[in-house]
Short mmCIF file of C-alpha atoms in Angstrom, two decimals:
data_model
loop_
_atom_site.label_atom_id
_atom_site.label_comp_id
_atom_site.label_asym_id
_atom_site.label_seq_id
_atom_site.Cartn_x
_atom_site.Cartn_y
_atom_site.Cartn_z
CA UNK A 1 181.51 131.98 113.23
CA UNK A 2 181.23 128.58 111.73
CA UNK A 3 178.03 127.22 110.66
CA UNK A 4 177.29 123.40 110.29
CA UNK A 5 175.19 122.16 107.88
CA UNK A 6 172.43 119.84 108.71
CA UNK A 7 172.96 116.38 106.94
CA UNK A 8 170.17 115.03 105.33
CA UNK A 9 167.33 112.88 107.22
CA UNK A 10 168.07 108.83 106.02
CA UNK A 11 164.66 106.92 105.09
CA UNK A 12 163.61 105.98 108.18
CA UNK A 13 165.72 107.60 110.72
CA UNK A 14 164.01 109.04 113.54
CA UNK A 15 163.25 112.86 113.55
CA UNK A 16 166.02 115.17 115.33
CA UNK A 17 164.42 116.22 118.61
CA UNK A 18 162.12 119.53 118.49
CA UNK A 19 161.76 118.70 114.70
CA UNK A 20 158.31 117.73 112.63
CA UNK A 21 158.64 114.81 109.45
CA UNK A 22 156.01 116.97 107.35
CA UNK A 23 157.30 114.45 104.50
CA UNK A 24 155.82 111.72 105.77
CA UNK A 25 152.97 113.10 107.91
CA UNK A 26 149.22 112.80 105.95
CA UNK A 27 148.05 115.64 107.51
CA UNK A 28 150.68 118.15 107.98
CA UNK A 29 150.22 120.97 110.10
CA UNK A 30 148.91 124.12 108.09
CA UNK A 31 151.97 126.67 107.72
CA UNK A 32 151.22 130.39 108.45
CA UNK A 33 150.89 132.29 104.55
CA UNK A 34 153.71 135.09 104.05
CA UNK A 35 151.62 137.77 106.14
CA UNK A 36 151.63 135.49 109.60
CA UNK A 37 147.96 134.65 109.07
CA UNK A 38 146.83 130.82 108.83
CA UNK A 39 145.27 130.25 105.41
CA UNK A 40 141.76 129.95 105.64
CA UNK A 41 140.14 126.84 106.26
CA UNK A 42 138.25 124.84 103.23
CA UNK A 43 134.58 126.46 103.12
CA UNK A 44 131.97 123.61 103.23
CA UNK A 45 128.15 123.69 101.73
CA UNK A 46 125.68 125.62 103.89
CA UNK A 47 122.26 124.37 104.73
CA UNK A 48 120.83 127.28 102.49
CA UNK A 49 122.99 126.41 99.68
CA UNK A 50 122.40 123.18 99.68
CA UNK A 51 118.70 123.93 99.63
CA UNK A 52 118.63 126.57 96.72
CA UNK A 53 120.78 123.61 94.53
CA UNK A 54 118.01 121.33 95.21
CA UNK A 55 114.79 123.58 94.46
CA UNK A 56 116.92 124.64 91.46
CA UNK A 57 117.10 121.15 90.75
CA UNK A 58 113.67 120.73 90.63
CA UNK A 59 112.57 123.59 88.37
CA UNK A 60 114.44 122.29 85.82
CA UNK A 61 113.11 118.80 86.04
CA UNK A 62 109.69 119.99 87.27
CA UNK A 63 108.18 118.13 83.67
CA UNK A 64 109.27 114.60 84.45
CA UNK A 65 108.46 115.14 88.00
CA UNK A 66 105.02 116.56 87.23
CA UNK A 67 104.27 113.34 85.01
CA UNK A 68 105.80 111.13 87.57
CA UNK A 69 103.50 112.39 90.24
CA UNK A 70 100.81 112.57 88.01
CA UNK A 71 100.52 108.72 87.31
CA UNK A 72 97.46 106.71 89.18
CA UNK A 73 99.98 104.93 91.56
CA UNK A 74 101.65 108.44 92.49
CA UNK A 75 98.35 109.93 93.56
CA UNK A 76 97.08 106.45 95.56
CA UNK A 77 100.12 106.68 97.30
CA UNK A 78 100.02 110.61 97.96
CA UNK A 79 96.63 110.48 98.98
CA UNK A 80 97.26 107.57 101.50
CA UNK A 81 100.30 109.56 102.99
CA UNK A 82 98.78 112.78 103.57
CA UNK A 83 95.87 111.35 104.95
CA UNK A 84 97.75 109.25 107.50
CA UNK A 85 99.70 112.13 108.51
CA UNK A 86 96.80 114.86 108.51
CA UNK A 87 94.66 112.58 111.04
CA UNK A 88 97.68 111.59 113.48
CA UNK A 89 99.93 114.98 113.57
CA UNK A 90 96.96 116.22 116.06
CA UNK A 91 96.87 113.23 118.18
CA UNK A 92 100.93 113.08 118.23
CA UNK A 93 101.51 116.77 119.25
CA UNK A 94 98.99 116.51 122.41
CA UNK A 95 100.44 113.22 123.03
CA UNK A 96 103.60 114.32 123.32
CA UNK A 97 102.99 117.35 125.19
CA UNK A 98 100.38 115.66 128.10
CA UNK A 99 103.62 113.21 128.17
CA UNK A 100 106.38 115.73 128.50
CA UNK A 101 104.05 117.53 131.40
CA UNK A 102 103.92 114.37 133.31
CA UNK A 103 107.25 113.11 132.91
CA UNK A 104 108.35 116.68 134.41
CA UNK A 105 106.05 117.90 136.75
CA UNK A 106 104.58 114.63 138.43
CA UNK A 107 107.25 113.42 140.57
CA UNK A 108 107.56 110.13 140.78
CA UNK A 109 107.68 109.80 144.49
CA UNK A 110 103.69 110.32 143.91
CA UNK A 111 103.89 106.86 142.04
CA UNK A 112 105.65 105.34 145.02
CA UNK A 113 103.26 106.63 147.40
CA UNK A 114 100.01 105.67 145.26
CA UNK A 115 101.28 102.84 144.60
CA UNK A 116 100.18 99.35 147.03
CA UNK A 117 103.52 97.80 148.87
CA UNK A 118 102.57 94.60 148.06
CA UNK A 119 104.09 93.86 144.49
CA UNK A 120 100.78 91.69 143.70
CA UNK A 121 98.88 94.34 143.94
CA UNK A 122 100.81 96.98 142.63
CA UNK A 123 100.95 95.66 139.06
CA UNK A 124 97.50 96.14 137.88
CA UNK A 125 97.78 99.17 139.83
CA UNK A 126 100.36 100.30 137.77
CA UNK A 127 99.12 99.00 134.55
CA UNK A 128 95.14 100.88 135.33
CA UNK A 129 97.38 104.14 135.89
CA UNK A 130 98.58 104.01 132.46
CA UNK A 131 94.93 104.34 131.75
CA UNK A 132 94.77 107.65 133.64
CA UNK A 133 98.32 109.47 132.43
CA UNK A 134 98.98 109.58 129.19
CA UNK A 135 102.80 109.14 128.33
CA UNK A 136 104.03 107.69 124.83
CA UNK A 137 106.50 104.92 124.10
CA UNK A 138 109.41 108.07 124.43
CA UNK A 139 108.50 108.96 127.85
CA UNK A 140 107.43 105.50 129.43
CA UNK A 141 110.88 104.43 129.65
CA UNK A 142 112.20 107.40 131.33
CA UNK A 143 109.58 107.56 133.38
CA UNK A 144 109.71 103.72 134.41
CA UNK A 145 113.08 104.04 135.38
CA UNK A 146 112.45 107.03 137.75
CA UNK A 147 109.90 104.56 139.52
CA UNK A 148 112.55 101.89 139.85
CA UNK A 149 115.50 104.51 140.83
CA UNK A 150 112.49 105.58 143.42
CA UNK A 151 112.14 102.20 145.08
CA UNK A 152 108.91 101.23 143.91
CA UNK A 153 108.75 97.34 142.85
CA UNK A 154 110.25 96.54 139.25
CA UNK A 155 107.06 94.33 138.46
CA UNK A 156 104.97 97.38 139.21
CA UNK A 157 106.85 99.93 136.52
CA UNK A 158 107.44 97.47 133.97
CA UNK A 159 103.35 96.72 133.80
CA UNK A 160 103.26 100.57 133.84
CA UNK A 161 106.07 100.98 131.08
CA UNK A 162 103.69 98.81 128.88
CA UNK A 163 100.57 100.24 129.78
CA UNK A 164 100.81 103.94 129.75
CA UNK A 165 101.53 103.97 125.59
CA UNK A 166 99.25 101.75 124.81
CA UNK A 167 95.67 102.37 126.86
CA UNK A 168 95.94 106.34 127.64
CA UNK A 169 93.21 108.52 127.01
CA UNK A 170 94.83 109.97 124.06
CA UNK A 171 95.78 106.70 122.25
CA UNK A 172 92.08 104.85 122.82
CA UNK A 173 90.57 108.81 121.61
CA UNK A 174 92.99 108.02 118.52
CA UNK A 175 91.74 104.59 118.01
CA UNK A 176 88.19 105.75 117.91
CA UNK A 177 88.80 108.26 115.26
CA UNK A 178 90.70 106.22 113.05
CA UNK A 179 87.72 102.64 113.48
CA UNK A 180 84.84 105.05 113.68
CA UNK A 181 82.75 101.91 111.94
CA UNK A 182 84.39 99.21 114.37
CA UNK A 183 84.20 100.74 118.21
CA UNK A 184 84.85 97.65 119.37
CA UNK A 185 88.08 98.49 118.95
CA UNK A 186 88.72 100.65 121.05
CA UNK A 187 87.77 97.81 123.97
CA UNK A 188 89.65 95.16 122.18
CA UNK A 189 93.09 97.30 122.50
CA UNK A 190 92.29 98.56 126.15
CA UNK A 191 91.30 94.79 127.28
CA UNK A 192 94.48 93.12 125.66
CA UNK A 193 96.91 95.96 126.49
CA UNK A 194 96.35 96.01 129.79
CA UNK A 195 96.08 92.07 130.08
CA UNK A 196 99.47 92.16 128.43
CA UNK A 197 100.87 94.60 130.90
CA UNK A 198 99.90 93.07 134.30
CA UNK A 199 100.78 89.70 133.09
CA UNK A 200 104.58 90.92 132.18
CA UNK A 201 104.60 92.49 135.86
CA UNK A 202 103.24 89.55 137.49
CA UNK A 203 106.45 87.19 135.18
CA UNK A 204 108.57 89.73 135.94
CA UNK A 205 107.66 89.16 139.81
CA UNK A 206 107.96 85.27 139.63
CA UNK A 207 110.27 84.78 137.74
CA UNK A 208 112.65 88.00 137.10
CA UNK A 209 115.69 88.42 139.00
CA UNK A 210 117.64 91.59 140.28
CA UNK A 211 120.68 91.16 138.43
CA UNK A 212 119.26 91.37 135.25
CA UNK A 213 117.97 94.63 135.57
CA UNK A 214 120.92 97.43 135.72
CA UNK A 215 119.84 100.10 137.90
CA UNK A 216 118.74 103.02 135.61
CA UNK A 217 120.65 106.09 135.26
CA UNK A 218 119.06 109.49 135.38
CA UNK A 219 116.93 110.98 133.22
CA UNK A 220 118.13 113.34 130.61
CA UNK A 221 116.30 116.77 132.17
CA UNK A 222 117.44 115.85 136.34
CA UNK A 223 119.25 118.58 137.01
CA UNK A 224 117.57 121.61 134.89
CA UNK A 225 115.24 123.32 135.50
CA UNK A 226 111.26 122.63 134.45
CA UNK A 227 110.56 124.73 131.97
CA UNK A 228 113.54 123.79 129.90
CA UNK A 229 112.98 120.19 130.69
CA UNK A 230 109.72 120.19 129.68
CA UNK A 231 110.46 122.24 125.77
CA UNK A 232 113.95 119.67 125.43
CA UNK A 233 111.25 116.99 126.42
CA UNK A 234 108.85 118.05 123.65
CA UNK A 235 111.46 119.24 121.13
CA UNK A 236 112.77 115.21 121.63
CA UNK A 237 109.95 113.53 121.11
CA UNK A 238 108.31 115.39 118.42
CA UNK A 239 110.93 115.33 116.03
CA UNK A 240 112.03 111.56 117.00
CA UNK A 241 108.54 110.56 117.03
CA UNK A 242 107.62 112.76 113.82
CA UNK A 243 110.13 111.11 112.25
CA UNK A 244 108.99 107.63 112.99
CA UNK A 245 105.38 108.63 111.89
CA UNK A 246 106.54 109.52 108.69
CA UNK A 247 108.28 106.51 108.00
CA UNK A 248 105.21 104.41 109.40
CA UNK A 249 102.58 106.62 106.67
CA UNK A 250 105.32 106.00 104.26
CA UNK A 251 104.96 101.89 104.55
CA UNK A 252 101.07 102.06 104.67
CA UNK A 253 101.01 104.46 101.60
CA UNK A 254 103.11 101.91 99.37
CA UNK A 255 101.27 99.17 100.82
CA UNK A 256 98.79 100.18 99.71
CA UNK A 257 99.37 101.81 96.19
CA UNK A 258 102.81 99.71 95.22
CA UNK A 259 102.18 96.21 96.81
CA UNK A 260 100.09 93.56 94.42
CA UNK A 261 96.89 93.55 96.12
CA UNK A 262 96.96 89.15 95.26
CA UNK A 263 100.23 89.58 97.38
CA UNK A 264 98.06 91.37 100.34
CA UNK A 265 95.10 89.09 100.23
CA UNK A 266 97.33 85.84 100.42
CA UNK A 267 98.70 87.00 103.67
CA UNK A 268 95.51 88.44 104.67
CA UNK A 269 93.30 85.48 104.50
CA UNK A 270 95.91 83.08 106.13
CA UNK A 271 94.96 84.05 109.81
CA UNK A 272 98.22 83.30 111.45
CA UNK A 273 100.25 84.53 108.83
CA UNK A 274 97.96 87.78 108.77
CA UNK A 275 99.10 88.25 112.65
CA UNK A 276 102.13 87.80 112.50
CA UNK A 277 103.06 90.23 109.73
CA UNK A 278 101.39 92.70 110.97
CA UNK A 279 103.39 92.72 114.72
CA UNK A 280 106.72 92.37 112.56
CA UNK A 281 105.40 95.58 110.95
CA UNK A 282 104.86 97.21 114.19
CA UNK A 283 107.94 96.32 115.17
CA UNK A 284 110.03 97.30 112.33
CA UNK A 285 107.88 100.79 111.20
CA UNK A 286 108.13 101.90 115.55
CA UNK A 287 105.43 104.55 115.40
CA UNK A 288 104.14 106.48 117.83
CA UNK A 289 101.13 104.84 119.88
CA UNK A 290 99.27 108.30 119.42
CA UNK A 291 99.60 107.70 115.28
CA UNK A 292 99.45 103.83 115.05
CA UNK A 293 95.52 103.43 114.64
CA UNK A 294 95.36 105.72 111.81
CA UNK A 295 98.10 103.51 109.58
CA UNK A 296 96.49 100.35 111.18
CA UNK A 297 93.17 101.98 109.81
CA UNK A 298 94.82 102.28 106.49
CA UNK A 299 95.26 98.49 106.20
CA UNK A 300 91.95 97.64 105.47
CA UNK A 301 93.33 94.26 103.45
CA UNK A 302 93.75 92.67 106.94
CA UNK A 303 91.24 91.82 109.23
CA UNK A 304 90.72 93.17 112.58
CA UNK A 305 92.13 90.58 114.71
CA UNK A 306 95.46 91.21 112.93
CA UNK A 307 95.44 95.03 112.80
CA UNK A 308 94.78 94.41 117.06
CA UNK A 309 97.95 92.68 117.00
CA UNK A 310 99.29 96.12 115.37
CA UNK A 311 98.21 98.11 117.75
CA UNK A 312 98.80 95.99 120.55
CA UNK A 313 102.53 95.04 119.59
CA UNK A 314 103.59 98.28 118.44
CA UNK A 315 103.42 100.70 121.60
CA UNK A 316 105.27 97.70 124.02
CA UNK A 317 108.04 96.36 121.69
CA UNK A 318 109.46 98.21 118.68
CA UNK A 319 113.14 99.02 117.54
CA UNK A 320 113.46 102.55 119.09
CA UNK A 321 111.81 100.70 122.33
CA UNK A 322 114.15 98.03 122.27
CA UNK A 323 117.09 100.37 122.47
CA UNK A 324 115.63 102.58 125.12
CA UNK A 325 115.19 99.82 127.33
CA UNK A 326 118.73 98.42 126.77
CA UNK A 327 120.26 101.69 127.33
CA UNK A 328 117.80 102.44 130.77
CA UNK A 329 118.03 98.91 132.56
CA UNK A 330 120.98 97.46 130.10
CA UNK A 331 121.81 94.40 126.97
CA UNK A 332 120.74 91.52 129.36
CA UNK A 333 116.90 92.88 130.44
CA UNK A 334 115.88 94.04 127.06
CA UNK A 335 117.02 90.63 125.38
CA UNK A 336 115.13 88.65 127.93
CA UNK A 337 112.10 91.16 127.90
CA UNK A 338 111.43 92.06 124.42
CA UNK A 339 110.76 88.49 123.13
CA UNK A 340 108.75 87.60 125.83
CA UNK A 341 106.56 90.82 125.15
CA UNK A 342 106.46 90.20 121.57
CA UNK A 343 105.03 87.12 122.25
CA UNK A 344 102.38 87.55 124.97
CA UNK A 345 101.15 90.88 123.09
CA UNK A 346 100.35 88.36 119.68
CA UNK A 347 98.82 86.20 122.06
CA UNK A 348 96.64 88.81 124.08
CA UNK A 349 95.89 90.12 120.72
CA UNK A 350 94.75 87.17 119.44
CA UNK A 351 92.44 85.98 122.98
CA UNK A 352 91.06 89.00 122.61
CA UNK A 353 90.47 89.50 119.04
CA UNK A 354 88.48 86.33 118.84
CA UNK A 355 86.23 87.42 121.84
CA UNK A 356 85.44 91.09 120.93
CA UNK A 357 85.90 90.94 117.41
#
């Protein structure tokens, strides 16, 4: 029988049908070895190897790294961190846990029904609640959006969305512990907080309208059941809220140890620059409203009026916040929102400051 040999493929003719161009493909398919087996994939670094190259690496240069952390900055700045962190790890883990029990086992159909029909009334309501159940920044959202999904009156969980982080029992026990010499803090951020809350419902009210609020989708754990909602709850926020409590100590520790201290008191002793800096800090660092007093404790440069606007800012409008309310009620309510908050919580901050403090 005849056999006809295949002519060779032109540049740029099309492949013969049933056929593969592993010339000119980049990522060819992988070709079984001589036993019919496919060759074994390229092995990639392990977490544990990874780890024993890195504490390998630092045996060897454990004598700069000993002098290094041995110079006066090193330990300012070690000391600062670790006491930041020792005094709000406490305060975070309860937080998060009272917050994960709510935001599992209180149904929010027990919001709508405590709740006043009148939407008035229902936003200081709403915003005294947040006095009662604890819930951080991570689980306000979530939570707010169940109320609206729920039917109860937007005004009413938005003023509870900024109240719950900010005036809970655990955040105002927090702020006591970290001013033990200046109670009157713990007033000054309940007063303002709240003020700040009801008067974002009662704008919201007036002046909001229904389509620029996207109707929330549903929560993460809907669906499972509520023991494994309430561990992927806690597992969530501790680590994402960990993680933002690190990076908060971080900023306060080189602050304080790295920053010229003429550079500090020039902003500290201008009043309105003072304020300001310090709610573009609490906006940028996003810490958890159980840690925030103990880095706001930390700044000890600024006076108190400004550290208020720390604490105040910080648990209603920060980064992570931002995006949590974009991605609950969309783009178009968080960018009309999150200025406006910004700017009523510097100015509660401020009222308040110069009455109580």
């Amino acid at each position: 029988m005849a056999t006809t040999e295949q002519a060779p493929k032109q540049p740029g003719a099309p492949n013969p049908p049933g056929t593969l161009d592993t010339a000119s493909d980049p990522n060819p398919p992988a070709t079984p070895s001589e036993d019919g087996n496919a060759p074994p994939a390229p092995r990639r670094p392990t977490s544990p190897l990874v780890l024993t190259l890195l504490l390998l690496l630092m045996v060897l240069l454990q004598a700069p790294l000993r002098r290094a952390l041995s110079a006066p900055v090193m330990q300012t700045w070690t000391t600062v961190f670790v006491a930041v962190m020792i005094q709000a790890l406490p305060f975070l883990v309860l937080g998060v846990l009272l917050s994960a029990a709510i935001a599992v086992y209180v149904p929010p159909s027990f919001f709508a029904r405590a709740l006043p029909h009148r939407p008035a009334l229902a936003v200081p309501v709403a915003g005294l609640a947040g006095a009662v159940l604890p819930g951080c920044e991570c689980a306000s959202v979530p939570v707010a959006g169940a109320l609206v999904r729920r039917g109860v009156t937007p005004a009413a969980a938005l003023a509870f969305l900024l109240s719950a982080p900010a005036i809970n029992p655990i955040v105002l026990t927090a702020t006591a512990v970290a001013f033990p010499r200046d109670p009157e803090m713990v007033l000054a951020r309940f007063v303002a907080s709240l003020l700040v809350a009801c008067a974002m419902g009662w704008l919201w009210h007036r002046l909001g309208r229904t389509d620029w609020m996207r109707p929330p989708a549903h929560a993460r754990h809907e669906g499972r059941s509520r023991g494994e909602a309430f561990w992927d709850s806690t597992r969530h926020d501790v680590m994402h809220a960990g993680g933002f409590l690190v990076a908060g100590a971080t900023a306060a520790a080189t602050l304080k140890a790295v920053a010229p201290e003429h550079w500090l008191r020039t902003a500290a002793d201008n009043p309105a620059v003072a304020v300001l800096s310090l709610a573009v800090l609490a906006v940028v660092l996003s810490i958890c409203s159980e840690a925030d007093a103990f880095v706001a404790a930390s700044l000890t440069q600024f006076s108190l009026t400004a550290r208020l606007a720390f604490l105040v800012v910080g648990p209603m409008i920060d980064l992570k916040l931002f995006a949590m309310q974009a991605g609950t009620f969309g783009r178009g309510f968080a960018l009309r929102f999150a200025p406006l908050t910004f700017v009523l919580a510097i100015t509660g901050a401020v009222l308040t400051g110069a009455v109580l403090l």
